[in-house]
CSV table of C-alpha atoms in Angstrom, one decimal:
chain,number,residue,atom,x,y,z
A,271,MET,CA,0.0,0.0,0.0
A,272,GLY,CA,2.9,2.3,-0.7
A,273,ASN,CA,5.3,3.8,1.7
A,274,GLN,CA,4.0,4.0,5.2
A,275,VAL,CA,4.2,7.5,6.6
A,276,GLU,CA,3.2,7.5,10.2
A,277,LYS,CA,1.3,10.6,11.3
A,278,LEU,CA,-0.5,10.6,14.7
A,279,THR,CA,-4.0,12.2,14.4
A,280,HIS,CA,-6.8,12.9,16.7
A,281,LEU,CA,-5.5,12.5,20.3
A,282,ASN,CA,-8.9,11.7,21.7
A,283,TYR,CA,-12.4,10.7,20.8
A,284,LYS,CA,-13.8,14.3,21.0
A,285,GLU,CA,-11.5,15.4,18.3
A,286,VAL,CA,-12.9,12.9,15.8
A,287,PRO,CA,-15.6,14.8,13.7
A,288,THR,CA,-19.0,13.2,13.3
A,289,ALA,CA,-21.9,13.7,10.9
A,290,ASP,CA,-24.3,14.3,13.8
A,291,PRO,CA,-24.1,18.0,15.0
A,292,THR,CA,-24.6,16.8,18.6
A,293,GLY,CA,-21.3,15.0,18.5
A,294,MET,CA,-22.7,11.5,18.8
A,295,ASP,CA,-23.7,9.0,16.1
A,296,ARG,CA,-27.2,8.1,17.1
A,297,ASP,CA,-27.0,4.4,16.4
A,298,GLU,CA,-23.5,3.7,17.8
A,299,GLY,CA,-22.0,3.8,21.2
A,300,PRO,CA,-18.8,5.7,21.9
A,301,ARG,CA,-15.6,4.3,20.4
A,302,ILE,CA,-12.3,5.7,21.6
A,303,GLY,CA,-9.5,5.2,19.2
A,304,VAL,CA,-6.1,6.5,18.1
A,305,SER,CA,-4.8,5.6,14.6
A,306,TYR,CA,-2.0,6.2,12.2
A,307,ILE,CA,-2.4,7.4,8.7
A,308,PHE,CA,-0.6,5.8,5.7
A,309,SER,CA,0.3,7.4,2.4
A,310,ASN,CA,-2.8,8.5,0.6
A,311,ASP,CA,-3.7,6.1,-2.2
A,312,ASP,CA,-5.3,8.9,-4.2
A,313,ASP,CA,-1.9,10.7,-4.5
A,314,GLU,CA,-1.3,8.6,-7.7
A,315,LEU,CA,-4.0,10.5,-9.5
A,316,GLU,CA,-3.0,13.4,-11.8
A,317,PRO,CA,-3.9,16.9,-10.6
A,318,PRO,CA,-7.2,18.2,-12.0
A,319,PRO,CA,-6.8,20.5,-15.0
A,320,ASP,CA,-6.9,24.2,-14.4
A,321,PRO,CA,-10.2,25.3,-15.8
A,322,GLY,CA,-8.7,28.7,-16.6
A,323,VAL,CA,-6.2,27.3,-19.1
A,324,ALA,CA,-7.3,23.8,-19.9
A,325,ASP,CA,-9.0,23.1,-23.2
A,326,ARG,CA,-12.3,21.5,-22.3
A,327,GLY,CA,-12.3,19.6,-25.5
A,328,ARG,CA,-8.8,18.1,-25.1
A,329,GLU,CA,-8.3,14.4,-24.5
A,330,HIS,CA,-7.7,13.2,-21.0
A,331,PRO,CA,-4.7,11.0,-20.2
A,332,PHE,CA,-6.9,8.0,-19.5
A,333,SER,CA,-9.2,8.5,-22.5
A,334,HIS,CA,-7.5,6.0,-24.8
A,335,ARG,CA,-6.3,2.6,-23.6
A,336,GLU,CA,-4.9,-0.2,-25.6
A,337,HIS,CA,-7.8,-2.3,-24.2
A,338,PRO,CA,-11.1,-0.9,-23.1
A,339,TYR,CA,-12.0,-1.1,-19.4
A,340,ASP,CA,-14.0,-4.1,-18.5
A,341,PRO,CA,-15.2,-4.3,-14.9
A,342,GLN,CA,-15.7,-8.1,-15.1
A,343,LEU,CA,-12.1,-8.6,-16.3
A,344,HIS,CA,-10.3,-6.2,-14.0
A,345,GLU,CA,-12.4,-6.0,-10.7
A,346,VAL,CA,-12.8,-8.5,-7.9
A,347,GLU,CA,-16.2,-9.5,-6.7
A,348,CYS,CA,-16.3,-9.2,-2.9
A,349,SER,CA,-18.4,-8.9,0.2
A,350,VAL,CA,-17.7,-7.2,3.5
A,351,TYR,CA,-19.1,-8.5,6.8
A,352,TYR,CA,-19.3,-6.9,10.2
A,353,ARG,CA,-19.7,-10.1,12.3
A,354,ASP,CA,-22.5,-11.8,10.5
A,355,GLU,CA,-24.0,-8.7,8.8
A,356,CYS,CA,-23.2,-8.0,5.1
A,357,ILE,CA,-22.4,-4.3,4.9
A,358,TYR,CA,-21.0,-4.0,1.4
A,359,GLN,CA,-21.2,-6.2,-1.7
A,360,LYS,CA,-19.7,-5.9,-5.2
A,361,SER,CA,-21.2,-8.4,-7.4
A,362,PHE,CA,-21.7,-8.9,-11.2
A,363,SER,CA,-25.4,-9.8,-11.6
A,364,ALA,CA,-26.0,-12.5,-14.2
A,365,ASP,CA,-29.6,-11.2,-14.5
A,366,ASP,CA,-28.6,-7.6,-15.5
A,367,THR,CA,-25.8,-7.6,-17.9
A,368,LEU,CA,-27.3,-5.6,-20.7
A,369,PRO,CA,-26.8,-1.8,-21.2
A,370,ALA,CA,-29.5,0.4,-19.7
A,371,GLU,CA,-32.4,1.4,-21.9
A,372,GLY,CA,-31.4,4.2,-24.2
A,373,GLU,CA,-27.7,3.6,-24.0
A,374,GLY,CA,-25.5,2.7,-27.0
A,375,GLU,CA,-24.4,-0.8,-27.5
A,376,GLY,CA,-21.7,-1.7,-25.0
A,377,GLU,CA,-22.0,1.7,-23.2
A,378,GLY,CA,-22.8,0.1,-19.9
A,379,GLY,CA,-19.7,-2.2,-20.0
A,380,GLY,CA,-21.8,-5.4,-19.7
A,381,ALA,CA,-21.4,-5.6,-16.0
A,382,GLY,CA,-24.9,-5.3,-14.6
A,383,PRO,CA,-25.1,-2.9,-11.6
A,384,LEU,CA,-21.3,-2.4,-11.9
A,385,ALA,CA,-21.6,-1.1,-15.5
A,386,THR,CA,-19.5,2.0,-16.2
A,387,TYR,CA,-20.4,5.1,-18.2
A,388,THR,CA,-18.6,8.1,-19.6
A,389,PRO,CA,-18.5,11.2,-17.4
A,390,GLU,CA,-20.9,13.0,-19.8
A,391,ASN,CA,-23.5,10.2,-19.5
A,392,LEU,CA,-23.0,10.1,-15.7
A,393,LEU,CA,-24.1,13.8,-15.5
A,394,ASN,CA,-27.5,12.7,-16.9
A,395,LYS,CA,-27.9,10.1,-14.2
A,396,CYS,CA,-26.6,11.8,-11.0
A,397,GLN,CA,-28.8,13.3,-8.4
A,398,PRO,CA,-27.5,15.5,-5.5
A,399,GLY,CA,-26.2,13.2,-2.7
A,400,ASP,CA,-25.2,10.4,-5.0
A,401,LEU,CA,-21.8,8.7,-4.7
A,402,VAL,CA,-19.8,8.2,-7.9
A,403,GLU,CA,-16.9,5.8,-8.3
A,404,PHE,CA,-14.4,6.4,-11.2
A,405,VAL,CA,-12.4,3.4,-12.2
A,406,CYS,CA,-9.5,2.7,-14.4
A,407,GLN,CA,-7.1,-0.2,-14.9
A,408,ALA,CA,-4.0,0.0,-12.6
A,409,GLN,CA,-5.4,3.0,-10.8
A,410,TYR,CA,-7.1,3.3,-7.4
A,411,PRO,CA,-10.9,3.9,-7.7
A,412,HIS,CA,-11.7,7.5,-7.0
A,413,TRP,CA,-14.9,8.4,-5.2
A,414,VAL,CA,-16.8,11.7,-5.3
A,415,VAL,CA,-20.0,13.1,-3.9
A,416,TYR,CA,-22.3,14.7,-6.5
A,417,VAL,CA,-23.7,18.0,-5.0
A,418,GLY,CA,-25.6,19.3,-8.0
A,419,ASP,CA,-25.0,21.7,-10.9
A,420,PHE,CA,-22.4,19.4,-12.5
A,421,GLN,CA,-20.3,19.8,-9.3
A,422,VAL,CA,-18.7,17.2,-7.0
A,423,VAL,CA,-16.8,17.3,-3.7
A,424,HIS,CA,-14.0,14.8,-3.2
A,425,LEU,CA,-10.8,14.1,-1.3
A,426,HIS,CA,-7.9,14.7,-3.7
A,427,ARG,CA,-4.2,14.9,-2.8
A,428,LEU,CA,-4.9,15.3,0.9
A,429,GLU,CA,-7.4,18.0,0.5
A,430,VAL,CA,-11.2,18.1,0.2
A,431,VAL,CA,-12.0,20.1,-3.0
A,432,ASN,CA,-15.0,20.8,-5.2
A,433,GLY,CA,-15.1,21.1,-9.0
A,434,PHE,CA,-16.8,19.8,-12.1
A,435,LEU,CA,-17.6,16.1,-12.3
A,436,THR,CA,-15.9,15.8,-15.7
A,437,ASP,CA,-12.7,17.3,-14.3
A,438,ALA,CA,-12.7,15.0,-11.3
A,439,SER,CA,-13.1,12.0,-13.6
A,440,GLN,CA,-9.8,12.7,-15.4
A,441,GLY,CA,-11.4,11.0,-18.4
A,442,ARG,CA,-12.1,7.7,-16.6
A,443,ARG,CA,-15.4,5.9,-16.7
A,444,GLY,CA,-17.6,5.8,-13.6
A,445,ARG,CA,-20.7,4.4,-12.0
A,446,ILE,CA,-23.2,5.6,-9.3
A,447,ALA,CA,-22.0,3.6,-6.3
A,448,ASN,CA,-25.0,4.1,-3.9
A,449,GLN,CA,-25.8,0.4,-3.9
A,450,LEU,CA,-22.5,-0.9,-2.8
A,451,TYR,CA,-22.7,-0.1,0.9
A,452,ARG,CA,-25.8,-1.4,2.7
A,453,TYR,CA,-26.0,1.2,5.4
A,454,LYS,CA,-29.0,3.4,5.6
A,455,PRO,CA,-28.1,6.7,3.8
A,456,LEU,CA,-28.7,10.2,5.2
A,457,SER,CA,-31.1,12.5,3.3
A,458,PRO,CA,-29.7,13.9,0.1
A,459,ALA,CA,-29.6,17.4,1.6
A,460,ALA,CA,-27.6,16.1,4.6
A,461,VAL,CA,-25.1,14.2,2.3
A,462,VAL,CA,-24.5,17.4,0.2
A,463,GLN,CA,-24.1,19.5,3.4
A,464,ASN,CA,-21.6,17.0,4.9
A,465,ALA,CA,-19.5,17.2,1.8
A,466,LEU,CA,-19.6,21.0,1.3
A,467,ASP,CA,-18.8,21.6,5.0
A,468,GLN,CA,-15.5,19.8,4.5
A,469,VAL,CA,-14.3,21.7,1.5
A,470,GLY,CA,-10.8,23.2,2.2
A,471,CYS,CA,-10.0,20.6,4.9
A,472,LYS,CA,-6.5,19.2,4.3
A,473,ASP,CA,-3.4,17.6,5.7
A,474,ARG,CA,-3.5,17.1,9.5
A,475,ASP,CA,-7.1,18.3,9.7
A,476,LEU,CA,-8.3,15.4,7.6
A,477,SER,CA,-10.2,12.5,9.1
A,478,TRP,CA,-10.1,10.1,6.1
A,479,ARG,CA,-7.4,8.1,4.4
A,480,ASN,CA,-8.8,8.1,0.9
A,481,SER,CA,-11.6,9.3,-1.3
A,482,GLU,CA,-13.9,6.3,-0.7
A,483,CYS,CA,-13.9,6.7,3.1
A,484,PHE,CA,-14.6,10.4,2.7
A,485,ALA,CA,-17.5,9.9,0.3
A,486,ALA,CA,-19.0,7.0,2.2
A,487,TRP,CA,-18.9,9.1,5.5
A,488,CYS,CA,-20.7,12.0,3.7
A,489,ARG,CA,-23.5,9.6,2.7
A,490,TYR,CA,-23.8,7.4,5.7
A,491,GLY,CA,-22.4,9.5,8.6
A,492,LYS,CA,-20.6,6.4,10.1
A,493,ARG,CA,-17.7,7.0,12.4
A,494,GLU,CA,-16.2,3.8,11.1
A,495,PHE,CA,-15.0,5.5,7.9
A,496,LYS,CA,-12.8,7.9,9.8
A,497,ILE,CA,-9.2,7.6,11.0
A,498,GLY,CA,-9.3,6.4,14.6
A,499,GLY,CA,-13.1,5.9,14.4
A,500,GLU,CA,-12.9,2.4,16.0
A,501,ILE,CA,-10.9,1.1,18.9
A,502,ARG,CA,-8.4,-1.6,18.0
A,503,ILE,CA,-8.6,-4.2,20.8
A,504,GLY,CA,-7.3,-7.3,19.2
A,505,LYS,CA,-10.6,-8.6,18.0
A,506,GLN,CA,-11.2,-8.7,14.2
A,507,PRO,CA,-15.0,-8.3,13.5
A,508,TYR,CA,-14.6,-7.4,9.9
A,509,ARG,CA,-14.3,-9.9,7.1
A,510,LEU,CA,-13.4,-9.3,3.4
A,511,GLN,CA,-14.5,-12.2,1.3
A,512,LEU,CA,-13.0,-12.2,-2.2
A,513,ARG,CA,-14.9,-14.3,-4.8
A,514,LEU,CA,-12.5,-15.2,-7.6
A,515,GLY,CA,-14.6,-17.6,-9.7
A,516,ASP,CA,-14.6,-21.4,-10.2
A,517,LYS,CA,-16.1,-21.8,-6.7
A,518,ARG,CA,-13.0,-20.3,-5.2
A,519,SER,CA,-12.9,-17.6,-2.5
A,520,HIS,CA,-10.6,-16.2,0.1
A,521,THR,CA,-11.4,-14.3,3.3
A,522,LEU,CA,-9.3,-11.8,5.2
A,523,GLU,CA,-10.1,-10.5,8.7
A,524,PHE,CA,-9.6,-6.9,9.9
A,525,GLN,CA,-9.8,-4.9,13.2
A,526,SER,CA,-11.4,-1.9,11.6
A,527,LEU,CA,-13.4,-0.9,8.5
A,528,GLU,CA,-10.9,1.7,7.3
A,529,ASP,CA,-8.1,-1.0,7.3
A,530,LEU,CA,-10.4,-3.3,5.3
A,531,ILE,CA,-11.2,-0.5,2.8
A,532,MET,CA,-7.5,0.1,2.2
A,533,GLU,CA,-7.0,-3.5,1.3
A,534,LYS,CA,-10.1,-3.7,-0.9
A,535,ARG,CA,-8.9,-0.6,-2.8
A,536,ARG,CA,-5.4,-2.1,-3.2
A,537,ASN,CA,-7.0,-5.2,-4.8
A,538,ASP,CA,-8.9,-2.9,-7.2
A,539,GLN,CA,-5.7,-1.1,-8.1
A,540,ILE,CA,-3.5,-4.2,-8.8
A,541,GLY,CA,-6.4,-5.9,-10.6
A,542,ARG,CA,-8.1,-9.3,-10.5
A,543,ALA,CA,-5.3,-11.3,-12.2
A,544,ALA,CA,-2.7,-10.0,-9.7
A,545,VAL,CA,-5.0,-10.7,-6.7
A,546,ILE,CA,-5.4,-14.3,-7.9
A,547,GLN,CA,-1.7,-14.7,-8.3
A,548,GLU,CA,-1.0,-13.3,-4.8
A,549,LEU,CA,-3.6,-15.7,-3.3
A,550,SER,CA,-2.7,-18.8,-5.4
A,551,SER,CA,-1.3,-20.7,-2.5
A,552,HIS,CA,-4.4,-20.0,-0.3
A,553,LEU,CA,-7.2,-20.6,-2.8
A,554,GLN,CA,-9.3,-23.7,-2.4
A,555,PRO,CA,-12.8,-24.8,-3.7
A,556,ALA,CA,-15.6,-23.1,-1.7
A,557,GLU,CA,-17.8,-25.5,0.3
A,558,GLU,CA,-21.3,-24.9,-1.0
A,559,GLU,CA,-23.2,-27.1,1.4
A,560,ASP,CA,-22.4,-25.6,4.8
A,561,GLY,CA,-21.6,-22.1,3.6
A,562,HIS,CA,-18.1,-22.2,5.2
A,563,ASP,CA,-15.7,-19.5,4.0
A,564,PRO,CA,-12.5,-21.2,2.9
A,565,GLY,CA,-9.1,-19.6,3.2
A,566,THR,CA,-9.8,-17.3,6.1
A,567,GLN,CA,-6.7,-15.3,7.0
A,568,THR,CA,-6.0,-12.6,9.5
A,569,ALA,CA,-4.8,-9.4,7.9
A,570,ALA,CA,-1.4,-8.2,9.0
A,571,GLU,CA,-1.5,-5.0,11.1
C-alpha cells in the first residue's frame, strides 16, 4: 500500500468529527481510538486540469487505452461483513448484464449494476447526494460526492476540494455507487451539506485516508469510515470475502473498517489477475453445502 508515513492524528475521541451535529452518532456507542495514517492512495492521480487554461475539448490522459476497461475482467467480486451482517457487496449480476435502456451498444460495459459510463453520461444520471466511483485499470478507484449543478466534492491529494464532475473523472469511466454499501443513507440534503462543510479541509485536519472513506462518510455518517473511528482491541470483527470464480474464495479479517477498505482498494488497483496470483497458495474450492468461508486469513496489522 505504498510507503508507510506515520502521522498521529486525533488525540482523543472528542477530536474525531461526526456527521451528527450533537457530536454523537445516534445508532452507535462511543468508540475511543487512536490511529496512524498511511500514504494517501489517491496521490497517484494526476492533478485536475486548471479550468482557466485547460482546453475543455482536449483528450484526458486516460481516454484511450490499448484495451477498453471491462469491470468483469479487472475487478474482484467481494463482500464485506461486520460479524454476520453483510455491509458491502460488489457483485456482477447474471440477470442484469445488458446496457441500460437508451444507452448505446456496450456503453454500460456489460457488468450489470457495476456497469460504467462516460463522465458525460453520468451527468444525466446523477442526483444530489449520489456517490460516484471512477475506475481505471491499474489506478485506485476515485470516489466523489455529487452535489448538483455538475459539481462534485471529493478528497484529492490530501485536501477536500470541489469542482466539475468531468474534471474530477480525469477521463475515466464511472458508476453511481449508492448500492455498494448497505448502510441506511442520510437524506440527500444532509449528504450534500456534509460534503460541502469539509471543502478546504486538508493535511493534518483530515479524518479520512482516501476518497472512498470520505465519500461514504458523507452519505452514511458512520464514524467507522474515519481515521481512529474504532478502537483496536485485538478482535477482528470485519471480514473481506474475495470471490474469484470457479467456486474459489478467500477471506481476510480486519480490526477496523478503514483498514479493510484500504486492502479492498489495493486489490482494485492491482487488478483481478494480480490478486489471484497473490492468493494462489491459499485458494481452495468453496464449500457450497455448509456455507463455510474457505481460506480465512488474519490481515497483518
